[in-house]
Amino acid sequence: MRFWFMLLLAITVIGLAPATQAVDIESWETEQGMRVLFAPAPTLPMLDVRLTFDAGAARDGDRNGLARLTSNALAHGTADMDADAVAERFEAVGTQFNTTSARDMGIVTLRTLTEPDWMAEAIDVLTEILAAPAFPEDDLNRERRQMLQALQRQRQEPGSVASRRFYQLMYGDHPYGNAPSGSEDTIPTLTRAEVESFFRQYYTAGNAVLAMTGAISREDAEALAERIAQALPEGGRAPALEPVPKLDGPVTERVAFPSEQAHIFMGAPALRRDDADYYALTVGNHALGGGGFTSRLFREVRTARGLAYSVHSSVRPMAAEGPFVIGMQTGTDQIDEALEVLREELQRLHQEGVDPDELEASQANITGGFPLRLASNSDIVQNLGMMGFYDLPLDFLAAHNDRIDAVSREEVHEVIQRRIDPEALVTVVVGGEE
Amino acid sequence: MRFWFMLLLAITVIGLAPATQAVDIESWETEQGMRVLFAPAPTLPMLDVRLTFDAGAARDGDRNGLARLTSNALAHGTADMDADAVAERFEAVGTQFNTTSARDMGIVTLRTLTEPDWMAEAIDVLTEILAAPAFPEDDLNRERRQMLQALQRQRQEPGSVASRRFYQLMYGDHPYGNAPSGSEDTIPTLTRAEVESFFRQYYTAGNAVLAMTGAISREDAEALAERIAQALPEGGRAPALEPVPKLDGPVTERVAFPSEQAHIFMGAPALRRDDADYYALTVGNHALGGGGFTSRLFREVRTARGLAYSVHSSVRPMAAEGPFVIGMQTGTDQIDEALEVLREELQRLHQEGVDPDELEASQANITGGFPLRLASNSDIVQNLGMMGFYDLPLDFLAAHNDRIDAVSREEVHEVIQRRIDPEALVTVVVGGEE
């Protein structure tokens, strides 16, 4: 039986009542325009490196899947070193290496021991890959096949079908309408030349953020940043994404699916990552459905009516307006009642805001969970990458809890009214008959 | 694309060339006979608690699934507090709580912040559950249903089918023949009285190991251990498991399955956790197939013959003789060739042992990876639990690398010859036609 009570969806932080460790963050920019965030962490003899590029599915254009294929194929080596040789060299020095992508980002991560010979070899392999990836045709074929197989599996899962359709309806022709996993139509047609060109255009020094945490000196961190920046293609920052158009009314879609449970998503584009409304909306969402067992949605949907085993809401800020999302599963005979409850609770929050107890409990839960969110070097380097990518201030972590605590009931109410329109939501239901 | 180069299957450690942090371990026993291992970790304001009981599927007897059902149902509350109330109280103080079970162990874990009020509440809920779990009939019904559904899913996966059958053939009537997930025959017949009785018999103070790491004092750790020991049923240690009988010849089974790839497991019972042969066998296994891209099996199976995308071998020491296992997937038309290669490589290792370069590279890889294996409090508390459960010496972590480095070629060869008989292996192939 698994109970994971991660209270906090928000990125939480530092500086609260119980003794905490501060994360010292240093930041600079290399000559090539690569932003760097570095947090020394001398305790363990290892180094975490996280490179984020503005190279996610939002940059696919009409070639959906191109960002993912590029990121998947990046590790397959160079003209001098095939995929097995890459793997073997990393393995010989105990290095963990990974590439992935999402809507906003293409991500390269590396964890190495700081023993000098081993770290030097790990950095050599990393920079060789970044300097001249080969994207061999054989490997691209295998990646395309695996991406198509992954899509096939998604088609079997009602939750995946619902999520994919939810984003399509929220974002339409906006770049966020592109699924990171690509589409059956486009994947087979993506060419090696397109992958190469995508890499040259978006995996550039000026379009990159380098986050590092570990047991190295500032001097070594600077030298490492310099090597990585020099290895990357030259080039500046990708242009800002266009704003997401507001929905002008409700959009509801039911998709038949032979599943026992219906999967429901309800929500709308809501918030950019750098928007100051983040704090008030996070507190309001926590009271609605972000706080698990103590949230309004949970009490009404599960405890009072027994409609579902769980229900959840979240705010997912992104480079352009990321979504506010409510998600749940329910029996196919209870879909209408479930939708009604979700709408009622959202209407009530919209009209009344949160009460003083909810405000206080939500603030305490969000701020109190900091140590669980920054407990490992992986957590820290992930936060640094996020902060650099979205141009958040360097005191984001240190000031976060004060900002959450400073939110008033009036602000929560005002922000919910301005950011979430209960009359203009996308609702997707997958399950049961049409 | 995911590359995880976790070099080390073995539990690795401390004290090697690059600067490392030592884990200070304190140990004592409570009056009730509960063993305690505690590692102070003052940096982060949190506490990890891991309780392991000799209460895994090896204690199922002829009621296969009973250990898992008990462990699953444990979190469902007490007479005064149902499952939702448990969840809500943990959540209100940001606590993560989990119960699970394997062949050897029943495991209860808890992570709490050390803010005094929150920690006190987390410990209150934990001890209330341990003192008087209710095992309500409704919840047991749901758990039985979910366990049966999990078995159904396993039946669809050739790898799960192969693994289950592999253990059955290796262990037969020995308690390790019981799958932790239970069986379709027994699960529906398990009664509440049996669960209650299993709990009273095996979740006792004398049958428990309490591992703790976090920002609390020795004094607080002792008080906490006392409270947990008092909450648990009284009782001593479960009797030692009987030794696993040696296989007296090869056992091979082919199972038809409509899958593209055939799943192969090959191996035999090999080693107890407290056996000093562990170090030499770990080094030998690393050279054979534990070292990923640089191993003999990988080079022969993938690089030389292209039979599989990956192949791997491991040693899994347990309370009684845990298995040595080789696992791979291959095309259904290449099964015979693949089996031949695996047997040849094992024969060659048996006859020749490892060469000097392999010995050195294996030792360096195993010992060098320590920091990646003990990088988080979760890692540390898991190691403490393992050490306490298997009665390993308190210097296990600190001395591990010296013991690996002390292994000679002669020892590796001698231990492989004594521990692994290439003429008495279980081989299971699932996939293709019969």
PDB file of N, CA and C in Angstrom, chain A residues 1-7 19 21 43-46 72 84 87-88 90-92 94-99 111 113 118 142-143 291-294 299 302 309 364-365 368 371-372 375, chain B residues 1-7 19 21 43-46 72 76 84 87-88 90-92 94-99 111 113 118 142-143 291-294 299 302 309 364-365 368 371-372 375:
ATOM      1  N   MET A   1       0.850  -1.208   0.000  1.00  0.00           N
ATOM      2  CA  MET A   1       0.000   0.000   0.000  1.00  0.00           C
ATOM      3  C   MET A   1       0.873   1.241   0.000  1.00  0.00           C
ATOM      4  N   ARG A   2       0.673   2.129  -0.913  1.00  0.00           N
ATOM      5  CA  ARG A   2       1.527   3.314  -1.044  1.00  0.00           C
ATOM      6  C   ARG A   2       0.760   4.560  -0.693  1.00  0.00           C
ATOM      7  N   PHE A   3       1.227   5.265   0.275  1.00  0.00           N
ATOM      8  CA  PHE A   3       0.685   6.593   0.566  1.00  0.00           C
ATOM      9  C   PHE A   3       1.803   7.590   0.386  1.00  0.00           C
ATOM     10  N   TRP A   4       1.740   8.413  -0.593  1.00  0.00           N
ATOM     11  CA  TRP A   4       2.749   9.458  -0.753  1.00  0.00           C
ATOM     12  C   TRP A   4       2.066  10.782  -0.529  1.00  0.00           C
ATOM     13  N   PHE A   5       2.321  11.384   0.601  1.00  0.00           N
ATOM     14  CA  PHE A   5       1.685  12.660   0.864  1.00  0.00           C
ATOM     15  C   PHE A   5       2.624  13.791   0.533  1.00  0.00           C
ATOM     16  N   MET A   6       2.856  14.001  -0.733  1.00  0.00           N
ATOM     17  CA  MET A   6       3.627  15.162  -1.125  1.00  0.00           C
ATOM     18  C   MET A   6       2.633  16.305  -1.133  1.00  0.00           C
ATOM     19  N   LEU A   7       2.699  17.104  -0.100  1.00  0.00           N
ATOM     20  CA  LEU A   7       1.731  18.178   0.036  1.00  0.00           C
ATOM     21  C   LEU A   7       1.858  19.195  -1.055  1.00  0.00           C
ATOM     22  N   ALA A  19      14.765  24.826  11.462  1.00  0.00           N
ATOM     23  CA  ALA A  19      16.127  25.022  10.952  1.00  0.00           C
ATOM     24  C   ALA A  19      16.223  24.495   9.528  1.00  0.00           C
ATOM     25  N   GLN A  21      18.703  24.502   5.699  1.00  0.00           N
ATOM     26  CA  GLN A  21      19.977  24.921   5.117  1.00  0.00           C
ATOM     27  C   GLN A  21      19.690  25.865   3.969  1.00  0.00           C
ATOM     28  N   THR A  43      29.585  18.516   0.478  1.00  0.00           N
ATOM     29  CA  THR A  43      29.532  17.342   1.339  1.00  0.00           C
ATOM     30  C   THR A  43      29.859  16.035   0.616  1.00  0.00           C
ATOM     31  N   LEU A  44      29.243  15.823  -0.523  1.00  0.00           N
ATOM     32  CA  LEU A  44      29.451  14.568  -1.249  1.00  0.00           C
ATOM     33  C   LEU A  44      30.342  14.808  -2.461  1.00  0.00           C
ATOM     34  N   PRO A  45      31.254  13.853  -2.755  1.00  0.00           N
ATOM     35  CA  PRO A  45      32.193  14.057  -3.859  1.00  0.00           C
ATOM     36  C   PRO A  45      31.561  13.796  -5.218  1.00  0.00           C
ATOM     37  N   MET A  46      30.482  14.534  -5.505  1.00  0.00           N
ATOM     38  CA  MET A  46      29.869  14.353  -6.817  1.00  0.00           C
ATOM     39  C   MET A  46      29.363  15.688  -7.346  1.00  0.00           C
ATOM     40  N   ASN A  72      16.202  12.564 -28.009  1.00  0.00           N
ATOM     41  CA  ASN A  72      16.467  11.123 -27.895  1.00  0.00           C
ATOM     42  C   ASN A  72      17.731  10.718 -28.641  1.00  0.00           C
ATOM     43  N   ASP A  84      27.180   2.873 -28.358  1.00  0.00           N
ATOM     44  CA  ASP A  84      27.779   1.958 -27.390  1.00  0.00           C
ATOM     45  C   ASP A  84      29.061   2.535 -26.804  1.00  0.00           C
ATOM     46  N   ALA A  87      28.136   5.079 -24.205  1.00  0.00           N
ATOM     47  CA  ALA A  87      27.669   4.415 -22.995  1.00  0.00           C
ATOM     48  C   ALA A  87      28.834   3.796 -22.230  1.00  0.00           C
ATOM     49  N   GLU A  88      29.735   3.187 -22.981  1.00  0.00           N
ATOM     50  CA  GLU A  88      30.862   2.501 -22.352  1.00  0.00           C
ATOM     51  C   GLU A  88      31.790   3.495 -21.652  1.00  0.00           C
ATOM     52  N   PHE A  90      31.030   6.512 -20.497  1.00  0.00           N
ATOM     53  CA  PHE A  90      30.375   7.030 -19.286  1.00  0.00           C
ATOM     54  C   PHE A  90      30.400   5.977 -18.173  1.00  0.00           C
ATOM     55  N   GLU A  91      30.104   4.761 -18.579  1.00  0.00           N
ATOM     56  CA  GLU A  91      30.012   3.701 -17.571  1.00  0.00           C
ATOM     57  C   GLU A  91      31.347   3.445 -16.885  1.00  0.00           C
ATOM     58  N   ALA A  92      32.418   3.524 -17.661  1.00  0.00           N
ATOM     59  CA  ALA A  92      33.731   3.219 -17.096  1.00  0.00           C
ATOM     60  C   ALA A  92      34.094   4.172 -15.963  1.00  0.00           C
ATOM     61  N   GLY A  94      31.522   5.635 -14.051  1.00  0.00           N
ATOM     62  CA  GLY A  94      30.378   5.705 -13.142  1.00  0.00           C
ATOM     63  C   GLY A  94      29.459   6.896 -13.344  1.00  0.00           C
ATOM     64  N   THR A  95      29.402   7.395 -14.559  1.00  0.00           N
ATOM     65  CA  THR A  95      28.598   8.592 -14.817  1.00  0.00           C
ATOM     66  C   THR A  95      27.172   8.240 -15.231  1.00  0.00           C
ATOM     67  N   GLN A  96      26.208   8.986 -14.710  1.00  0.00           N
ATOM     68  CA  GLN A  96      24.828   8.864 -15.164  1.00  0.00           C
ATOM     69  C   GLN A  96      24.545   9.997 -16.137  1.00  0.00           C
ATOM     70  N   PHE A  97      24.002   9.634 -17.279  1.00  0.00           N
ATOM     71  CA  PHE A  97      23.758  10.615 -18.331  1.00  0.00           C
ATOM     72  C   PHE A  97      22.359  10.407 -18.873  1.00  0.00           C
ATOM     73  N   ASN A  98      21.661  11.484 -19.164  1.00  0.00           N
ATOM     74  CA  ASN A  98      20.273  11.367 -19.587  1.00  0.00           C
ATOM     75  C   ASN A  98      19.898  12.559 -20.461  1.00  0.00           C
ATOM     76  N   THR A  99      19.080  12.316 -21.484  1.00  0.00           N
ATOM     77  CA  THR A  99      18.515  13.429 -22.245  1.00  0.00           C
ATOM     78  C   THR A  99      17.007  13.255 -22.310  1.00  0.00           C
ATOM     79  N   ARG A 111      25.472  13.211 -13.996  1.00  0.00           N
ATOM     80  CA  ARG A 111      25.971  13.138 -12.615  1.00  0.00           C
ATOM     81  C   ARG A 111      27.287  12.395 -12.627  1.00  0.00           C
ATOM     82  N   LEU A 113      31.136  11.580 -10.434  1.00  0.00           N
ATOM     83  CA  LEU A 113      31.971  11.719  -9.254  1.00  0.00           C
ATOM     84  C   LEU A 113      32.989  12.827  -9.517  1.00  0.00           C
ATOM     85  N   TRP A 118      38.072  10.865 -13.279  1.00  0.00           N
ATOM     86  CA  TRP A 118      36.746  10.422 -13.700  1.00  0.00           C
ATOM     87  C   TRP A 118      35.905  11.595 -14.181  1.00  0.00           C
ATOM     88  N   ARG A 142      15.542   3.651 -35.320  1.00  0.00           N
ATOM     89  CA  ARG A 142      15.112   2.978 -34.088  1.00  0.00           C
ATOM     90  C   ARG A 142      14.339   3.933 -33.179  1.00  0.00           C
ATOM     91  N   GLU A 143      14.794   5.167 -33.072  1.00  0.00           N
ATOM     92  CA  GLU A 143      14.088   6.132 -32.227  1.00  0.00           C
ATOM     93  C   GLU A 143      12.679   6.412 -32.747  1.00  0.00           C
ATOM     94  N   GLY A 291      -4.255  20.250  -2.056  1.00  0.00           N
ATOM     95  CA  GLY A 291      -3.823  19.795  -0.728  1.00  0.00           C
ATOM     96  C   GLY A 291      -4.221  18.373  -0.406  1.00  0.00           C
ATOM     97  N   GLY A 292      -4.601  17.609  -1.406  1.00  0.00           N
ATOM     98  CA  GLY A 292      -4.899  16.205  -1.123  1.00  0.00           C
ATOM     99  C   GLY A 292      -6.108  16.039  -0.219  1.00  0.00           C
ATOM    100  N   PHE A 293      -5.937  15.242   0.830  1.00  0.00           N
ATOM    101  CA  PHE A 293      -7.063  14.829   1.674  1.00  0.00           C
ATOM    102  C   PHE A 293      -7.796  15.983   2.343  1.00  0.00           C
ATOM    103  N   THR A 294      -7.124  17.125   2.475  1.00  0.00           N
ATOM    104  CA  THR A 294      -7.758  18.229   3.192  1.00  0.00           C
ATOM    105  C   THR A 294      -8.392  19.245   2.239  1.00  0.00           C
ATOM    106  N   ARG A 299     -12.818  16.493  -0.230  1.00  0.00           N
ATOM    107  CA  ARG A 299     -13.895  16.284   0.742  1.00  0.00           C
ATOM    108  C   ARG A 299     -15.228  16.058   0.044  1.00  0.00           C
ATOM    109  N   ARG A 302     -14.829  12.776  -2.796  1.00  0.00           N
ATOM    110  CA  ARG A 302     -14.602  11.452  -2.208  1.00  0.00           C
ATOM    111  C   ARG A 302     -15.377  11.260  -0.913  1.00  0.00           C
ATOM    112  N   TYR A 309     -11.809   7.793  -5.966  1.00  0.00           N
ATOM    113  CA  TYR A 309     -10.826   7.477  -4.944  1.00  0.00           C
ATOM    114  C   TYR A 309      -9.897   8.660  -4.739  1.00  0.00           C
ATOM    115  N   ALA A 364       0.673  27.225   5.653  1.00  0.00           N
ATOM    116  CA  ALA A 364       1.550  26.419   6.519  1.00  0.00           C
ATOM    117  C   ALA A 364       2.008  25.155   5.793  1.00  0.00           C
ATOM    118  N   ASN A 365       1.097  24.515   5.066  1.00  0.00           N
ATOM    119  CA  ASN A 365       1.463  23.295   4.353  1.00  0.00           C
ATOM    120  C   ASN A 365       2.453  23.557   3.237  1.00  0.00           C
ATOM    121  N   GLY A 368       5.838  24.767   4.898  1.00  0.00           N
ATOM    122  CA  GLY A 368       6.461  23.800   5.793  1.00  0.00           C
ATOM    123  C   GLY A 368       7.157  22.669   5.075  1.00  0.00           C
ATOM    124  N   PRO A 371      11.809  21.398   3.196  1.00  0.00           N
ATOM    125  CA  PRO A 371      12.963  20.484   3.249  1.00  0.00           C
ATOM    126  C   PRO A 371      12.734  19.230   2.414  1.00  0.00           C
ATOM    127  N   LEU A 372      11.487  18.802   2.274  1.00  0.00           N
ATOM    128  CA  LEU A 372      11.214  17.624   1.461  1.00  0.00           C
ATOM    129  C   LEU A 372      11.383  17.917  -0.034  1.00  0.00           C
ATOM    130  N   ALA A 375      15.660  18.342  -0.685  1.00  0.00           N
ATOM    131  CA  ALA A 375      16.413  17.457   0.191  1.00  0.00           C
ATOM    132  C   ALA A 375      17.630  16.840  -0.487  1.00  0.00           C
TER     133      ALA A 375
ATOM    134  N   MET B   1      15.640   9.782 -24.316  1.00  0.00           N
ATOM    135  CA  MET B   1      16.548   8.648 -24.230  1.00  0.00           C
ATOM    136  C   MET B   1      17.115   8.579 -22.823  1.00  0.00           C
ATOM    137  N   ARG B   2      16.986   7.439 -22.190  1.00  0.00           N
ATOM    138  CA  ARG B   2      17.457   7.315 -20.816  1.00  0.00           C
ATOM    139  C   ARG B   2      18.659   6.429 -20.734  1.00  0.00           C
ATOM    140  N   PHE B   3      19.737   6.938 -20.236  1.00  0.00           N
ATOM    141  CA  PHE B   3      20.892   6.098 -19.939  1.00  0.00           C
ATOM    142  C   PHE B   3      21.146   6.178 -18.448  1.00  0.00           C
ATOM    143  N   TRP B   4      20.906   5.122 -17.721  1.00  0.00           N
ATOM    144  CA  TRP B   4      21.236   5.139 -16.306  1.00  0.00           C
ATOM    145  C   TRP B   4      22.368   4.167 -16.104  1.00  0.00           C
ATOM    146  N   PHE B   5      23.517   4.696 -15.856  1.00  0.00           N
ATOM    147  CA  PHE B   5      24.642   3.793 -15.669  1.00  0.00           C
ATOM    148  C   PHE B   5      24.896   3.584 -14.197  1.00  0.00           C
ATOM    149  N   MET B   6      24.001   2.886 -13.542  1.00  0.00           N
ATOM    150  CA  MET B   6      24.260   2.530 -12.167  1.00  0.00           C
ATOM    151  C   MET B   6      25.162   1.322 -12.220  1.00  0.00           C
ATOM    152  N   LEU B   7      26.418   1.568 -11.969  1.00  0.00           N
ATOM    153  CA  LEU B   7      27.377   0.499 -12.104  1.00  0.00           C
ATOM    154  C   LEU B   7      27.155  -0.594 -11.113  1.00  0.00           C
ATOM    155  N   ALA B  19      37.440  12.143  -1.581  1.00  0.00           N
ATOM    156  CA  ALA B  19      36.880  12.563  -0.302  1.00  0.00           C
ATOM    157  C   ALA B  19      35.449  12.052  -0.173  1.00  0.00           C
ATOM    158  N   GLN B  21      32.008  11.274   2.723  1.00  0.00           N
ATOM    159  CA  GLN B  21      31.552  11.520   4.085  1.00  0.00           C
ATOM    160  C   GLN B  21      31.335  10.175   4.753  1.00  0.00           C
ATOM    161  N   THR B  43      21.936  17.975   8.796  1.00  0.00           N
ATOM    162  CA  THR B  43      21.859  19.059   7.817  1.00  0.00           C
ATOM    163  C   THR B  43      20.435  19.499   7.484  1.00  0.00           C
ATOM    164  N   LEU B  44      19.576  18.532   7.219  1.00  0.00           N
ATOM    165  CA  LEU B  44      18.208  18.858   6.815  1.00  0.00           C
ATOM    166  C   LEU B  44      17.246  18.565   7.963  1.00  0.00           C
ATOM    167  N   PRO B  45      16.233  19.418   8.155  1.00  0.00           N
ATOM    168  CA  PRO B  45      15.319  19.234   9.286  1.00  0.00           C
ATOM    169  C   PRO B  45      14.283  18.152   9.031  1.00  0.00           C
ATOM    170  N   MET B  46      14.747  16.956   8.754  1.00  0.00           N
ATOM    171  CA  MET B  46      13.803  15.861   8.533  1.00  0.00           C
ATOM    172  C   MET B  46      14.352  14.562   9.097  1.00  0.00           C
ATOM    173  N   ASN B  72      -0.199  -4.477   3.036  1.00  0.00           N
ATOM    174  CA  ASN B  72      -1.078  -3.524   2.344  1.00  0.00           C
ATOM    175  C   ASN B  72      -2.163  -2.975   3.263  1.00  0.00           C
ATOM    176  N   HIS B  76      -4.567   0.920   6.847  1.00  0.00           N
ATOM    177  CA  HIS B  76      -5.986   1.271   6.755  1.00  0.00           C
ATOM    178  C   HIS B  76      -6.579   1.713   8.070  1.00  0.00           C
ATOM    179  N   ASP B  84      -8.924   7.029   5.598  1.00  0.00           N
ATOM    180  CA  ASP B  84      -8.898   8.447   5.232  1.00  0.00           C
ATOM    181  C   ASP B  84      -8.374   9.295   6.379  1.00  0.00           C
ATOM    182  N   ALA B  87      -4.661   9.009   6.490  1.00  0.00           N
ATOM    183  CA  ALA B  87      -4.069   9.789   5.408  1.00  0.00           C
ATOM    184  C   ALA B  87      -4.132  11.275   5.707  1.00  0.00           C
ATOM    185  N   GLU B  88      -5.270  11.714   6.231  1.00  0.00           N
ATOM    186  CA  GLU B  88      -5.461  13.132   6.498  1.00  0.00           C
ATOM    187  C   GLU B  88      -4.518  13.627   7.593  1.00  0.00           C
ATOM    188  N   PHE B  90      -1.601  12.317   8.506  1.00  0.00           N
ATOM    189  CA  PHE B  90      -0.232  12.375   7.979  1.00  0.00           C
ATOM    190  C   PHE B  90      -0.074  13.596   7.065  1.00  0.00           C
ATOM    191  N   GLU B  91      -1.057  13.785   6.227  1.00  0.00           N
ATOM    192  CA  GLU B  91      -0.947  14.866   5.256  1.00  0.00           C
ATOM    193  C   GLU B  91      -0.879  16.233   5.913  1.00  0.00           C
ATOM    194  N   ALA B  92      -1.654  16.390   6.974  1.00  0.00           N
ATOM    195  CA  ALA B  92      -1.701  17.696   7.642  1.00  0.00           C
ATOM    196  C   ALA B  92      -0.331  18.109   8.168  1.00  0.00           C
ATOM    197  N   GLY B  94       2.560  16.935   6.591  1.00  0.00           N
ATOM    198  CA  GLY B  94       3.534  16.745   5.518  1.00  0.00           C
ATOM    199  C   GLY B  94       4.325  15.454   5.584  1.00  0.00           C
ATOM    200  N   THR B  95       3.752  14.417   6.157  1.00  0.00           N
ATOM    201  CA  THR B  95       4.479  13.164   6.341  1.00  0.00           C
ATOM    202  C   THR B  95       4.266  12.211   5.165  1.00  0.00           C
ATOM    203  N   GLN B  96       5.329  11.556   4.753  1.00  0.00           N
ATOM    204  CA  GLN B  96       5.228  10.486   3.759  1.00  0.00           C
ATOM    205  C   GLN B  96       5.267   9.151   4.484  1.00  0.00           C
ATOM    206  N   PHE B  97       4.313   8.287   4.175  1.00  0.00           N
ATOM    207  CA  PHE B  97       4.175   7.012   4.863  1.00  0.00           C
ATOM    208  C   PHE B  97       3.947   5.926   3.837  1.00  0.00           C
ATOM    209  N   ASN B  98       4.551   4.771   4.040  1.00  0.00           N
ATOM    210  CA  ASN B  98       4.464   3.722   3.030  1.00  0.00           C
ATOM    211  C   ASN B  98       4.638   2.358   3.704  1.00  0.00           C
ATOM    212  N   THR B  99       3.904   1.368   3.230  1.00  0.00           N
ATOM    213  CA  THR B  99       4.145  -0.002   3.683  1.00  0.00           C
ATOM    214  C   THR B  99       4.319  -0.888   2.459  1.00  0.00           C
ATOM    215  N   ARG B 111       8.682   9.396   6.526  1.00  0.00           N
ATOM    216  CA  ARG B 111       9.561  10.575   6.474  1.00  0.00           C
ATOM    217  C   ARG B 111       8.780  11.759   7.028  1.00  0.00           C
ATOM    218  N   LEU B 113       9.077  15.879   8.828  1.00  0.00           N
ATOM    219  CA  LEU B 113       9.866  17.044   9.215  1.00  0.00           C
ATOM    220  C   LEU B 113      10.127  16.951  10.711  1.00  0.00           C
ATOM    221  N   TRP B 118       4.965  18.824  14.406  1.00  0.00           N
ATOM    222  CA  TRP B 118       4.673  17.978  13.246  1.00  0.00           C
ATOM    223  C   TRP B 118       5.225  16.581  13.453  1.00  0.00           C
ATOM    224  N   ARG B 142     -11.092  -4.811  -0.741  1.00  0.00           N
ATOM    225  CA  ARG B 142     -10.506  -4.003  -1.804  1.00  0.00           C
ATOM    226  C   ARG B 142      -9.061  -4.419  -2.077  1.00  0.00           C
ATOM    227  N   GLU B 143      -8.314  -4.684  -1.018  1.00  0.00           N
ATOM    228  CA  GLU B 143      -6.925  -5.097  -1.211  1.00  0.00           C
ATOM    229  C   GLU B 143      -6.840  -6.422  -1.953  1.00  0.00           C
ATOM    230  N   GLY B 291      28.564  -5.461 -14.965  1.00  0.00           N
ATOM    231  CA  GLY B 291      29.176  -4.176 -15.276  1.00  0.00           C
ATOM    232  C   GLY B 291      28.633  -3.509 -16.532  1.00  0.00           C
ATOM    233  N   GLY B 292      27.496  -3.967 -17.002  1.00  0.00           N
ATOM    234  CA  GLY B 292      26.886  -3.299 -18.150  1.00  0.00           C
ATOM    235  C   GLY B 292      27.734  -3.400 -19.404  1.00  0.00           C
ATOM    236  N   PHE B 293      27.990  -2.253 -20.039  1.00  0.00           N
ATOM    237  CA  PHE B 293      28.619  -2.219 -21.350  1.00  0.00           C
ATOM    238  C   PHE B 293      30.006  -2.843 -21.396  1.00  0.00           C
ATOM    239  N   THR B 294      30.656  -2.936 -20.249  1.00  0.00           N
ATOM    240  CA  THR B 294      32.019  -3.462 -20.261  1.00  0.00           C
ATOM    241  C   THR B 294      32.073  -4.943 -19.876  1.00  0.00           C
ATOM    242  N   ARG B 299      29.468  -7.811 -24.178  1.00  0.00           N
ATOM    243  CA  ARG B 299      30.315  -7.803 -25.375  1.00  0.00           C
ATOM    244  C   ARG B 299      29.952  -8.943 -26.324  1.00  0.00           C
ATOM    245  N   ARG B 302      25.674  -8.717 -27.190  1.00  0.00           N
ATOM    246  CA  ARG B 302      25.251  -7.560 -27.985  1.00  0.00           C
ATOM    247  C   ARG B 302      26.271  -7.166 -29.039  1.00  0.00           C
ATOM    248  N   TYR B 309      19.517  -6.235 -27.006  1.00  0.00           N
ATOM    249  CA  TYR B 309      19.864  -4.852 -26.746  1.00  0.00           C
ATOM    250  C   TYR B 309      20.568  -4.748 -25.398  1.00  0.00           C
ATOM    251  N   ALA B 364      37.614  -1.264  -9.208  1.00  0.00           N
ATOM    252  CA  ALA B 364      37.565   0.202  -9.262  1.00  0.00           C
ATOM    253  C   ALA B 364      36.134   0.689  -9.473  1.00  0.00           C
ATOM    254  N   ASN B 365      35.397   0.004 -10.353  1.00  0.00           N
ATOM    255  CA  ASN B 365      34.021   0.419 -10.606  1.00  0.00           C
ATOM    256  C   ASN B 365      33.135   0.233  -9.387  1.00  0.00           C
ATOM    257  N   GLY B 368      34.388   2.718  -6.587  1.00  0.00           N
ATOM    258  CA  GLY B 368      34.312   4.134  -6.944  1.00  0.00           C
ATOM    259  C   GLY B 368      32.926   4.703  -6.898  1.00  0.00           C
ATOM    260  N   PRO B 371      29.702   7.085  -3.597  1.00  0.00           N
ATOM    261  CA  PRO B 371      28.931   8.299  -3.289  1.00  0.00           C
ATOM    262  C   PRO B 371      27.569   8.304  -3.967  1.00  0.00           C
ATOM    263  N   LEU B 372      27.467   7.659  -5.120  1.00  0.00           N
ATOM    264  CA  LEU B 372      26.183   7.619  -5.805  1.00  0.00           C
ATOM    265  C   LEU B 372      25.206   6.683  -5.091  1.00  0.00           C
ATOM    266  N   ALA B 375      24.034   8.731  -1.453  1.00  0.00           N
ATOM    267  CA  ALA B 375      23.972  10.178  -1.652  1.00  0.00           C
ATOM    268  C   ALA B 375      22.812  10.831  -0.926  1.00  0.00           C
TER     269      ALA B 375
END
